[in-house]
Coordinates of C-alpha atoms in Angstrom, one line a residue:
Chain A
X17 CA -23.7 -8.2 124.1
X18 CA -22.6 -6.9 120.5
X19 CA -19.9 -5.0 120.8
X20 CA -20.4 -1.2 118.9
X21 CA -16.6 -1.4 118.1
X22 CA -14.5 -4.0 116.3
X23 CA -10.6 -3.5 115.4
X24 CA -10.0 -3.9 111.9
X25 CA -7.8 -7.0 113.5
X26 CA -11.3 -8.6 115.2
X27 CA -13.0 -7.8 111.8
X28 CA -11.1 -10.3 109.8
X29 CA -10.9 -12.6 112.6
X30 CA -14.3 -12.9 112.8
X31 CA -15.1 -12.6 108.9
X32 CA -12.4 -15.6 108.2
X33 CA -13.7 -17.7 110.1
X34 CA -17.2 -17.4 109.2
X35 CA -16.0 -17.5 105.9
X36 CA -13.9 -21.1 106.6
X37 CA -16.7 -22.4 108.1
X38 CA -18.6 -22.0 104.9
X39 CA -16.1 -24.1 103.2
X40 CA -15.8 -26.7 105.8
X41 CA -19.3 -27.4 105.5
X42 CA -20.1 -26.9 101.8
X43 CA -17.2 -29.2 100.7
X44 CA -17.5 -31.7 103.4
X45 CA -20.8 -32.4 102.0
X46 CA -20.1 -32.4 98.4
X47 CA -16.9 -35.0 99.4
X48 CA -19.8 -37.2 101.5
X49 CA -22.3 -36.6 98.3
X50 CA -19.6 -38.3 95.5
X51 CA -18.4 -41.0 98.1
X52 CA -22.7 -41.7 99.0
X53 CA -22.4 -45.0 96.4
X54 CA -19.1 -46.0 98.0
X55 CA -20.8 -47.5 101.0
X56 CA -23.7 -50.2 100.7
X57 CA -27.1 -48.9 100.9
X58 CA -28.3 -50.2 104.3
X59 CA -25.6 -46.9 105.8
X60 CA -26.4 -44.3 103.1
X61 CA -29.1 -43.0 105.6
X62 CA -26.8 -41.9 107.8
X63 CA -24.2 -40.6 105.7
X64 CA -27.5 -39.0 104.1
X65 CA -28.0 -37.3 107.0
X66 CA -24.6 -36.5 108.0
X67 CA -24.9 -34.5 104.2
X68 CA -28.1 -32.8 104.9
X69 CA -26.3 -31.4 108.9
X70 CA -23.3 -29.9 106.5
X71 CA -25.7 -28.7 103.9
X72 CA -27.6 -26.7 106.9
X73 CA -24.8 -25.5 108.6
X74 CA -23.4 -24.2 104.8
X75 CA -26.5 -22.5 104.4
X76 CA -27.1 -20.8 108.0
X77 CA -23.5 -19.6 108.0
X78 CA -23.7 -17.9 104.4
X79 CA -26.9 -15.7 106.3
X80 CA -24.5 -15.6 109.6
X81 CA -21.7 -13.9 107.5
X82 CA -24.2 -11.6 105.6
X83 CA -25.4 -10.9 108.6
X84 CA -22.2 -9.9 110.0
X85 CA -21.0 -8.0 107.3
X86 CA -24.0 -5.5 107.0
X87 CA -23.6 -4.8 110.9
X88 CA -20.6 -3.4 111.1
X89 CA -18.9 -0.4 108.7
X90 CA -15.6 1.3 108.5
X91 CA -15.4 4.8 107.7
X92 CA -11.5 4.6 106.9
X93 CA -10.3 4.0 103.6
X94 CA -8.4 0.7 103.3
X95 CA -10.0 -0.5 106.7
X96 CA -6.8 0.6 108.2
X97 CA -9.5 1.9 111.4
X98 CA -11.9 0.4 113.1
X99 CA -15.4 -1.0 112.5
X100 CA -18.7 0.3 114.3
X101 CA -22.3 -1.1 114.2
X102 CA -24.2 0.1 111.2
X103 CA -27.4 1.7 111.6
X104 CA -30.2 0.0 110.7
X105 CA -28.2 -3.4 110.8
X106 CA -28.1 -5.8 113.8
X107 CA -25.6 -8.5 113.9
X108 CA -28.5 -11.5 114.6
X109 CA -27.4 -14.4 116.8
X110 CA -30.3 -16.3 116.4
X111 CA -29.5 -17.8 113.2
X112 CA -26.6 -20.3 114.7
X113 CA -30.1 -21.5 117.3
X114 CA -32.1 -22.1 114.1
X115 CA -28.8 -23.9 113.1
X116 CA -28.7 -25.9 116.0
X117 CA -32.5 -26.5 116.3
X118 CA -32.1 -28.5 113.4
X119 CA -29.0 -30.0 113.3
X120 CA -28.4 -31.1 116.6
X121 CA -30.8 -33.6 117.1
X122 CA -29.4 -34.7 113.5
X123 CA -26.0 -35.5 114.6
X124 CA -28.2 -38.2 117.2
X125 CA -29.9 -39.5 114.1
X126 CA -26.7 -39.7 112.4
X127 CA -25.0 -41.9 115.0
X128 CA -27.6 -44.0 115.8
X129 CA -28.3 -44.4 112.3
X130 CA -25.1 -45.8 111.7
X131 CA -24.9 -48.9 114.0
X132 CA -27.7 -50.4 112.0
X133 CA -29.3 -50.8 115.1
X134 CA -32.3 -53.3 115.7
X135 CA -35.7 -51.5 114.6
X136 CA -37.0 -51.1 117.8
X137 CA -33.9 -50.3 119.5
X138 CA -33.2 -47.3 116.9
X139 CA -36.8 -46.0 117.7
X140 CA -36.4 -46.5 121.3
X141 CA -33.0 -44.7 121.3
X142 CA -34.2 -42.2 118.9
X143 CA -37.5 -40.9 120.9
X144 CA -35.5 -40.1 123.9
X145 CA -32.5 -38.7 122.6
X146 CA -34.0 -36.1 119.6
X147 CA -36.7 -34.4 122.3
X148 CA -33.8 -33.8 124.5
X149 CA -31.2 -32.1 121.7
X150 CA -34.2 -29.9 120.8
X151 CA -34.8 -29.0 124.4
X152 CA -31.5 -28.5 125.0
X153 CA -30.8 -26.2 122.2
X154 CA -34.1 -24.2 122.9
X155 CA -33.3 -23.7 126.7
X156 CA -29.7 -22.1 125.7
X157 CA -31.1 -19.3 123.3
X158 CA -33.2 -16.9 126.0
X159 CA -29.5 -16.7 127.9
X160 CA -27.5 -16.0 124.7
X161 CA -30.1 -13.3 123.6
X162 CA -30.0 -11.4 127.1
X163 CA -27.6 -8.7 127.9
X164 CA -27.8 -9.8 131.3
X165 CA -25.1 -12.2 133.1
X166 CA -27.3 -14.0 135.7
X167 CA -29.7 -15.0 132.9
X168 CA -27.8 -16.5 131.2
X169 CA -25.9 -18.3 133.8
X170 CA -29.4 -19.6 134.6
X171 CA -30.7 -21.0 130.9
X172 CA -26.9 -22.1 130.9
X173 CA -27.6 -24.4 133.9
X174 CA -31.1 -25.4 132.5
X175 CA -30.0 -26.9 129.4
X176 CA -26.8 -28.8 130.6
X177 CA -30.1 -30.4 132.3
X178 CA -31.2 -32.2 128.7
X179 CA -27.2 -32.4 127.8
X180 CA -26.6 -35.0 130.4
X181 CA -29.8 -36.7 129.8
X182 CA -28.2 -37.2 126.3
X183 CA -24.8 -38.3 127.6
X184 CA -26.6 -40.8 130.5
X185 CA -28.5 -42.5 126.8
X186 CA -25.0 -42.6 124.9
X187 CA -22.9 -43.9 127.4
X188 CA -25.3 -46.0 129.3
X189 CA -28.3 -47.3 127.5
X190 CA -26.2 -47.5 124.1
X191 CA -23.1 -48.7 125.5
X192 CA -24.9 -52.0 126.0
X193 CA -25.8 -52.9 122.2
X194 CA -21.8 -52.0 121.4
X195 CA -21.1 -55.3 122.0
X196 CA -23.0 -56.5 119.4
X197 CA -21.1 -54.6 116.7
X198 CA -18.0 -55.6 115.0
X199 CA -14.8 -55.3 116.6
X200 CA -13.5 -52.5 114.3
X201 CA -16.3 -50.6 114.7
X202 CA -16.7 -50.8 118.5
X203 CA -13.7 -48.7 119.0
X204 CA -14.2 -46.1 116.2
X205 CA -18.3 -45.6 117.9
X206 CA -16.6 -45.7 121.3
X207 CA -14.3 -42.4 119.9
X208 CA -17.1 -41.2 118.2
X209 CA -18.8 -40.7 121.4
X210 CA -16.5 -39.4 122.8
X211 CA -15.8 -37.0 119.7
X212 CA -19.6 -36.1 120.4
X213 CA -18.6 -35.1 124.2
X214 CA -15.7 -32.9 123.3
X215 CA -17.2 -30.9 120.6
X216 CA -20.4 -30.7 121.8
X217 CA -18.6 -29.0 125.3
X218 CA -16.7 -26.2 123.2
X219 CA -20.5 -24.8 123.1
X220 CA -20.8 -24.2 126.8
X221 CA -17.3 -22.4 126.9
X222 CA -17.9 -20.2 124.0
X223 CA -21.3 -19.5 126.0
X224 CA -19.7 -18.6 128.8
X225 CA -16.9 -16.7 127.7
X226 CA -19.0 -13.5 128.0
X227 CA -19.6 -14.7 131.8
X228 CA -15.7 -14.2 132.1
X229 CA -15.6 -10.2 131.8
X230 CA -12.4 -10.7 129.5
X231 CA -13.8 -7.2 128.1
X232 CA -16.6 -6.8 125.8
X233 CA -15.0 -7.1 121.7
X234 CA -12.8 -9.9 122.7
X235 CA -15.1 -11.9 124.7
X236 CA -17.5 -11.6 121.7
X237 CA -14.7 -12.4 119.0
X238 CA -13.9 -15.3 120.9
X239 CA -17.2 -16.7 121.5
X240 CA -17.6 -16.2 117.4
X241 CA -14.4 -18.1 116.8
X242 CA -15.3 -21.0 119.3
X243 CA -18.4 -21.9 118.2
X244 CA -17.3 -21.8 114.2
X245 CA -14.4 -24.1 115.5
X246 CA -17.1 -26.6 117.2
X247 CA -19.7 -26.3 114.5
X248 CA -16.6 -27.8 112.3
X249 CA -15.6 -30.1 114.6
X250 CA -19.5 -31.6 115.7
X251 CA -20.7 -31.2 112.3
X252 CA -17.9 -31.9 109.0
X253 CA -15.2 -33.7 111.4
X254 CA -17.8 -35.7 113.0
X255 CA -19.4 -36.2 109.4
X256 CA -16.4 -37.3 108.0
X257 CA -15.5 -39.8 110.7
X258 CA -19.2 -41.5 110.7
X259 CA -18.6 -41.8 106.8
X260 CA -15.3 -43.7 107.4
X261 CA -16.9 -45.7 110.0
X262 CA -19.6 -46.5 107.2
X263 CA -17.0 -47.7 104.8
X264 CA -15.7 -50.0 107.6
X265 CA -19.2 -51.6 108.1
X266 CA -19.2 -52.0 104.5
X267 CA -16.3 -54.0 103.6
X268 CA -16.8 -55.9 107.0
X269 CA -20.4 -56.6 105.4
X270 CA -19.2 -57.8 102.0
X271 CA -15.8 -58.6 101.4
X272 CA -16.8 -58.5 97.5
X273 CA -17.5 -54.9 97.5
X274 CA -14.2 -54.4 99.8
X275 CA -12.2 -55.9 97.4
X276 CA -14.2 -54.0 94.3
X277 CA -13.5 -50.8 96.3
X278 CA -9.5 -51.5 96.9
X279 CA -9.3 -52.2 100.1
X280 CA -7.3 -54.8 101.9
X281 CA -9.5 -56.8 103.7
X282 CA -7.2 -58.0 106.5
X283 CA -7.0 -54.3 107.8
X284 CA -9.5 -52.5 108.4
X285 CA -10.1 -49.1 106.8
X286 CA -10.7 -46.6 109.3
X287 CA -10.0 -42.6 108.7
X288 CA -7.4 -42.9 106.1
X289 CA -8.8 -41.4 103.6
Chain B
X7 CA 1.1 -3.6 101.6
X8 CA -1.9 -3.2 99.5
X9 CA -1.5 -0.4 97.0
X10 CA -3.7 2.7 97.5
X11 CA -3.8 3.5 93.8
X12 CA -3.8 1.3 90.9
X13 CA -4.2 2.3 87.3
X14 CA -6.7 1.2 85.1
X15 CA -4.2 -1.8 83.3
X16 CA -3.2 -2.9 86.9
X17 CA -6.8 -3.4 88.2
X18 CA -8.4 -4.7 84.8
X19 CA -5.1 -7.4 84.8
X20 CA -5.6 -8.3 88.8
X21 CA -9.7 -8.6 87.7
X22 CA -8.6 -11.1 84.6
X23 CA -6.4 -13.3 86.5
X24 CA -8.5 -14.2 89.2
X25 CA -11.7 -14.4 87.0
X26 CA -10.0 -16.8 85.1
X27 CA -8.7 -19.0 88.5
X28 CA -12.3 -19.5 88.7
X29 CA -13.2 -20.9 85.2
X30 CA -10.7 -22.8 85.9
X31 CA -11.1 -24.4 89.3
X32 CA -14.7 -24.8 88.4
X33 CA -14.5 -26.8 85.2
X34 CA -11.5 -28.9 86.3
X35 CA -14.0 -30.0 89.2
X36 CA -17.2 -30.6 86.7
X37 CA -14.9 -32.2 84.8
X38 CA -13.3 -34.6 87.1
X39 CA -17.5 -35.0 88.8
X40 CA -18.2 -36.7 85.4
X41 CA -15.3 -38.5 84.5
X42 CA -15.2 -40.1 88.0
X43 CA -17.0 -43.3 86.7
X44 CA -14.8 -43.8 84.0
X45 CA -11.7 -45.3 86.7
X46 CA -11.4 -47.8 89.0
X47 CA -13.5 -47.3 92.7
X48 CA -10.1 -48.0 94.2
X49 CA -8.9 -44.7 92.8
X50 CA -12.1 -42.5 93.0
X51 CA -11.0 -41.3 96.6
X52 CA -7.8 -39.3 94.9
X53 CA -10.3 -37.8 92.3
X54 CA -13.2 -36.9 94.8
X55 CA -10.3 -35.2 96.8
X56 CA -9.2 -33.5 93.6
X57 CA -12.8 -32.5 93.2
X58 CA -12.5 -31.2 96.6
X59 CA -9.6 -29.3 96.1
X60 CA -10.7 -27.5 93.3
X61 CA -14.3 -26.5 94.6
X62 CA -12.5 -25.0 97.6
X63 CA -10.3 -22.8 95.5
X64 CA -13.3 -22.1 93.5
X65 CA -15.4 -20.4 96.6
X66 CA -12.3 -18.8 98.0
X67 CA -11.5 -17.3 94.2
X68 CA -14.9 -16.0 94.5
X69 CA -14.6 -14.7 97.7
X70 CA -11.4 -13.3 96.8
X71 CA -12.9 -11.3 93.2
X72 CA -15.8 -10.0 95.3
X73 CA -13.2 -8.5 98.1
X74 CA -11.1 -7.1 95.2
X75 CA -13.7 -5.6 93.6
X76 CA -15.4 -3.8 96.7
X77 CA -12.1 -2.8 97.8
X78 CA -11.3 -0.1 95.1
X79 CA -13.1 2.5 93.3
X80 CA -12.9 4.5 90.3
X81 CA -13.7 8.5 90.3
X82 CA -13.7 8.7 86.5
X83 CA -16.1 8.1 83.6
X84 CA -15.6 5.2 81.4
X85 CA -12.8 3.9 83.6
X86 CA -10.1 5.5 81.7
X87 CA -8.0 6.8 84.7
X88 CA -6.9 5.1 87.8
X89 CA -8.7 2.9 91.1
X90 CA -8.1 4.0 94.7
X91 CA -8.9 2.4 97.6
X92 CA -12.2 2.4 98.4
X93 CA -13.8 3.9 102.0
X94 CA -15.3 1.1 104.5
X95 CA -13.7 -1.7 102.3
X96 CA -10.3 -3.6 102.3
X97 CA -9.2 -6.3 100.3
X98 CA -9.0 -9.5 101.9
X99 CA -5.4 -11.6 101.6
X100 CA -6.6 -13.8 104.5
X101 CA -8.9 -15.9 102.0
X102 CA -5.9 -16.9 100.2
X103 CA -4.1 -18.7 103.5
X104 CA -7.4 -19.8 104.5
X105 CA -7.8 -21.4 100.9
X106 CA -4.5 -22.9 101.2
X107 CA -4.7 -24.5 105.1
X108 CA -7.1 -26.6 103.4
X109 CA -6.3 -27.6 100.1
X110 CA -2.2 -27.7 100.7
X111 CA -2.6 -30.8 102.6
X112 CA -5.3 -32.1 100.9
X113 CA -3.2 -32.1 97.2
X114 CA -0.7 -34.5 99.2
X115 CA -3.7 -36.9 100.0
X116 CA -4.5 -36.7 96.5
X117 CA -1.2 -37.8 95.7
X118 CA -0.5 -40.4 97.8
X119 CA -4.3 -42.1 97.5
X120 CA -4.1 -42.3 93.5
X121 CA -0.6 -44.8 94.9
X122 CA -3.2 -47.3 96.2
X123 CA -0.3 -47.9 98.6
X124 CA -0.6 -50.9 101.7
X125 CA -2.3 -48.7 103.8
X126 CA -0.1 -49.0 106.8
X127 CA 2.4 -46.9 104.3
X128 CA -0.2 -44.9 103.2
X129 CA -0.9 -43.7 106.6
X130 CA 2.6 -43.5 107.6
X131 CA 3.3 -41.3 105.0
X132 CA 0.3 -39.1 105.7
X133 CA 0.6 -38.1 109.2
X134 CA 4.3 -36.8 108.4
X135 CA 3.0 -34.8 105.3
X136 CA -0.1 -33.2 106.4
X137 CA 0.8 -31.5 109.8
X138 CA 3.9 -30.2 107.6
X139 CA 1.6 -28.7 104.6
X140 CA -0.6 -27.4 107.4
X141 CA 2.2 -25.7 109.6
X142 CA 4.3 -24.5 105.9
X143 CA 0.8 -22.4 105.1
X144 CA 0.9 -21.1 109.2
X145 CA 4.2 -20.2 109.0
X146 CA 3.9 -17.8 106.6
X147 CA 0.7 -16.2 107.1
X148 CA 2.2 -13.7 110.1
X149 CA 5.0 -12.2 107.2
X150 CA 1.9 -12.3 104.3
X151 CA 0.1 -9.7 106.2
X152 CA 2.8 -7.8 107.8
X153 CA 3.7 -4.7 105.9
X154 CA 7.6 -4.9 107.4
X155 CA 10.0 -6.9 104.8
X156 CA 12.2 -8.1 107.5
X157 CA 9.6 -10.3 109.1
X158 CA 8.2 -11.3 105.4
X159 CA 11.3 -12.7 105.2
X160 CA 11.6 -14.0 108.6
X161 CA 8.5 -15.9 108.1
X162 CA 8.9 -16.9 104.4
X163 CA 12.4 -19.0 105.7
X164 CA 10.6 -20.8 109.0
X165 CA 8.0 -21.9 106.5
X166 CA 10.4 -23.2 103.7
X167 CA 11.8 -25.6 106.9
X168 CA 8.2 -28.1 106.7
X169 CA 8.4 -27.3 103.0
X170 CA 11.8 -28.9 102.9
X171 CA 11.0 -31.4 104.9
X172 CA 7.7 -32.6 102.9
X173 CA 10.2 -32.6 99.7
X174 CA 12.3 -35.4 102.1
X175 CA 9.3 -37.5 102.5
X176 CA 8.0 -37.4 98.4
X177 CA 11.2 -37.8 96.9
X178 CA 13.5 -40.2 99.8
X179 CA 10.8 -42.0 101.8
X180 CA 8.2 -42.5 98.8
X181 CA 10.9 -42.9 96.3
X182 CA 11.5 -46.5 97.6
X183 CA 7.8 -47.4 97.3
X184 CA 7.8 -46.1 93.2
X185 CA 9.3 -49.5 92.6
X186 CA 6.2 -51.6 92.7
X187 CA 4.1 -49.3 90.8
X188 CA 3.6 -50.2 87.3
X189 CA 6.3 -48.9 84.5
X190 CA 3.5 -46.8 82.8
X191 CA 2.8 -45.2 86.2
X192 CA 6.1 -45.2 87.6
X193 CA 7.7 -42.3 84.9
X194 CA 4.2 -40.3 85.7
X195 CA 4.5 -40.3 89.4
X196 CA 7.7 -39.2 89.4
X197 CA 6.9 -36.3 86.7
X198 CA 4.4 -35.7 89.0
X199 CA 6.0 -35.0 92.0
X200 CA 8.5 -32.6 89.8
X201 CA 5.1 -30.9 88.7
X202 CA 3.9 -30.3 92.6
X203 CA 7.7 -29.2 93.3
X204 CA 7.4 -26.9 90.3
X205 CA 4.2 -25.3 90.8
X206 CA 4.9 -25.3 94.5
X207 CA 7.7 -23.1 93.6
X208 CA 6.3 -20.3 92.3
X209 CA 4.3 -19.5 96.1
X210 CA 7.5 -18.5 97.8
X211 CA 8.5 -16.2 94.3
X212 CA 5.0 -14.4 94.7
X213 CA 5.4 -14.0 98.5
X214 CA 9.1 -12.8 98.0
X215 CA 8.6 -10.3 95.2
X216 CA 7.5 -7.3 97.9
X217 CA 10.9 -7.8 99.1
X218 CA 12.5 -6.8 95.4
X219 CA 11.5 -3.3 95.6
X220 CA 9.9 -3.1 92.2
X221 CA 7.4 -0.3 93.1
X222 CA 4.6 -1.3 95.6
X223 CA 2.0 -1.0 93.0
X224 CA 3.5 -3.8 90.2
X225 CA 4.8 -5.9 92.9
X226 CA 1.6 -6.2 94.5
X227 CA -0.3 -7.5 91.5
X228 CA 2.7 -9.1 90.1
X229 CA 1.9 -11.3 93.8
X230 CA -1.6 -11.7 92.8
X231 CA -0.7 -12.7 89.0
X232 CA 1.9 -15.4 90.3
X233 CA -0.6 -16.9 93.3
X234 CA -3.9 -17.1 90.8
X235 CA -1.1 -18.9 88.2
X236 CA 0.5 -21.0 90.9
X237 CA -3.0 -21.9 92.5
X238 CA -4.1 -23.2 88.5
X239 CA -1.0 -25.3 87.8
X240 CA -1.0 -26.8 91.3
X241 CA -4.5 -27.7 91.7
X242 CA -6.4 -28.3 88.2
X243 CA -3.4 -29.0 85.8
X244 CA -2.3 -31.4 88.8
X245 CA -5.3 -32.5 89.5
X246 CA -5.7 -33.4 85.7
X247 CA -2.4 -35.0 85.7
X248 CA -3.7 -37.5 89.0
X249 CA -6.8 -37.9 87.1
X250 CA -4.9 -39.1 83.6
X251 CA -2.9 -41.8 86.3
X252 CA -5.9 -43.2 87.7
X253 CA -6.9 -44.1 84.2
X254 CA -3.7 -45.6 83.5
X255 CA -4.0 -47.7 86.3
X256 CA -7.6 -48.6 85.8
X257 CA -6.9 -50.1 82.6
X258 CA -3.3 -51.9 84.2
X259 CA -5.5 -53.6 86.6
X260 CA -8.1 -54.2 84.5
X261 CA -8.0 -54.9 81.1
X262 CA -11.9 -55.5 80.5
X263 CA -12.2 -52.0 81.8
X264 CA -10.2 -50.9 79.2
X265 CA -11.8 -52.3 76.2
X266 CA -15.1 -50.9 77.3
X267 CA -13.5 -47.5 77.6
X268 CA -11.8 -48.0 74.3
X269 CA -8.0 -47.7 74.9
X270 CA -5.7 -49.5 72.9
X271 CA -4.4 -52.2 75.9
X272 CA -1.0 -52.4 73.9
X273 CA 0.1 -49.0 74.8
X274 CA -0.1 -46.9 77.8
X275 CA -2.8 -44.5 77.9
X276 CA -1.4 -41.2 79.8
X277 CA -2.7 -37.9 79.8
X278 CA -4.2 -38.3 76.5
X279 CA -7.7 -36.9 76.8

């Protein structure tokens, strides 16, 4: 649940992070937007994509943090008190699902659409993994609206159901066309994967926190502050990382435009930028 | 502490400074956005990270005005008496720290990607100076927002420990790379790290000035005066200086480049635009 009462300590807490996020995500994408024409064409899809995630989170988190800040209200002067839910003004959750909804079938677009996958592969890949990120997503939101503890311990189990549906597809079913991609790569979209798995499972903690009874504000302000962190891990870090993977496929591609771009071609440029 | 009463000079001062930080950070990124096609690729990841770096500052400066605005109030017509804090409202120092755990680390990637270093050095270099940047801006968060002078100081020395240590790594370890840098560059790197250590410098006056016991009021926006000048020399006058290298090298490497941008190849062309 909400909590009625913030410390002026939990206020900022909660407001800086929503606030970095912003950043994170705006500039992330405006870094990805400049370096687009740094890669060759066939991989500006995903890194097109990967643009278009950021640009969504930037934009659901500027509502989230107006959001936030009409909800709550000091009466103090210098915020030296506390804060206490405004009238009239409800902290609303569901913006991070409409968030989610559309980027996190993206970030399965984005990695798929890096490996340059055969055609029918991609699409074969594609249809079962985008279904499942939406059902996932839409199975989490009746638990995170309800007040009550066994509901959402319930949609909390049904949507791991899709989750490891989408694991089974990564690690399986694409694990056997990695061995048709260059040896750089292979590691980097082996880590990526796994990058996937560890930011996609601060969700479920940050879920569940509230399941924990820590006591009401601090559950809350650390359910707020974990799922900022993992919306900048799955979303810019992730970003970032597919983009570097990008410029590796590039100058692997055509060591012209390697050697146009700087790099040393014996090495391969991974991350190190 | 943040002053409960400031008179109408202090305020309108505080309200110039970081209005101009802005203009500033802004305009140093559009101009950088359109001058990144007149250098080398090789050196457009220092300027799209010097892009980065400004449009960061830019949103947290904005950030920064709005809280300072909401956070005080004037009772008297025409503004010709004094501002006191204002109910419900507090102004926000965490933006700055927040600012600078992300732009702190990335001015030293600027720096040492504008090097075109092997990239084995590069990256050698950059896992020693980034944690250090990040854990020099931690470090001195906890005696930013402590009201007790002790601790300020406390925390202002751990800090100056990575700081010290990043000033090891620039002018020891990278001083043995300068040598294979061109002679036109070589002078401007090295004015350039005098430049970061220079505006670099003025942070730890800012943070230190509470402890001088001026009067809370003029040490307070003396602080804010020497961050917002600190944050324009070490981010767009920096970032204007790395730009002015990357040209210089552009036309070293490549003297075609040069005659279609018009320098005179006979003599170096630094920082003259």
């Amino acid at each position: 649940m909400i909590p009625n009462i913030l410390s002026n300590g939990q206020y900022n807490t909660v407001y800086n992070f929503l606030s970095l996020v912003i950043a994170a995500q705006l500039f992330t994408a405006l870094f990805m937007l400049i370096g687009l024409p740094r890669i060759l064409p066939r991989y500006r899809q995903a890194i097109t994509v990967a643009i278009i995630v950021c640009g969504i989170a930037a934009y659901h988190y500027f509502r989230i943090f107006d959001s936030f800040k009409a909800a709550y209200v000091t009466k103090s002067v210098g915020g030296t008190g506390s804060y206490s839910q405004a009238v009239g003004a409800q902290f609303n959750e569901g913006y991070r699902y409409v968030d989610w909804l559309l980027t996190v079938p993206l970030l399965l677009v984005e990695l798929i659409a890096v490996l340059a996958l055969a055609r029918s592969l991609q699409r074969r890949l594609l249809v079962r993994l985008v279904p499942a990120a939406a059902l996932m997503i839409a199975l989490g939101y009746p638990g995170e609206i309800s007040g009550d503890n066994g509901l959402r311990g319930l949609f909390g189990l049904l949507s791991t159901i899709p989750f490891a549906y989408i694991l089974f597809v990564l690690f399986v079913q694409l694990g056997r066309s990695l061995d048709k991609q260059p040896t750089a790569v292979r590691g980097t979209v082996s880590r990526l994967r796994f990058l996937l798995l560890l930011s996609w499972g601060v969700y479920p903690i940050a879920y569940l926190l509230p399941l924990l009874n820590i006591g009401g504000a601090d559950a809350w302000v650390g359910k707020q502050i974990g799922y900022s962190v993992a919306d900048i891990v799955a979303k810019a870090v992730y970003g970032l990382i597919i983009y570097g993977v990008a410029r590796t496929k590039s100058f692997d591609d055509d060591p012209k435009f390697a050697l146009a771009e700087g790099a040393e071609t014996d090495e391969p440029f991974v991350l190190a930028h």
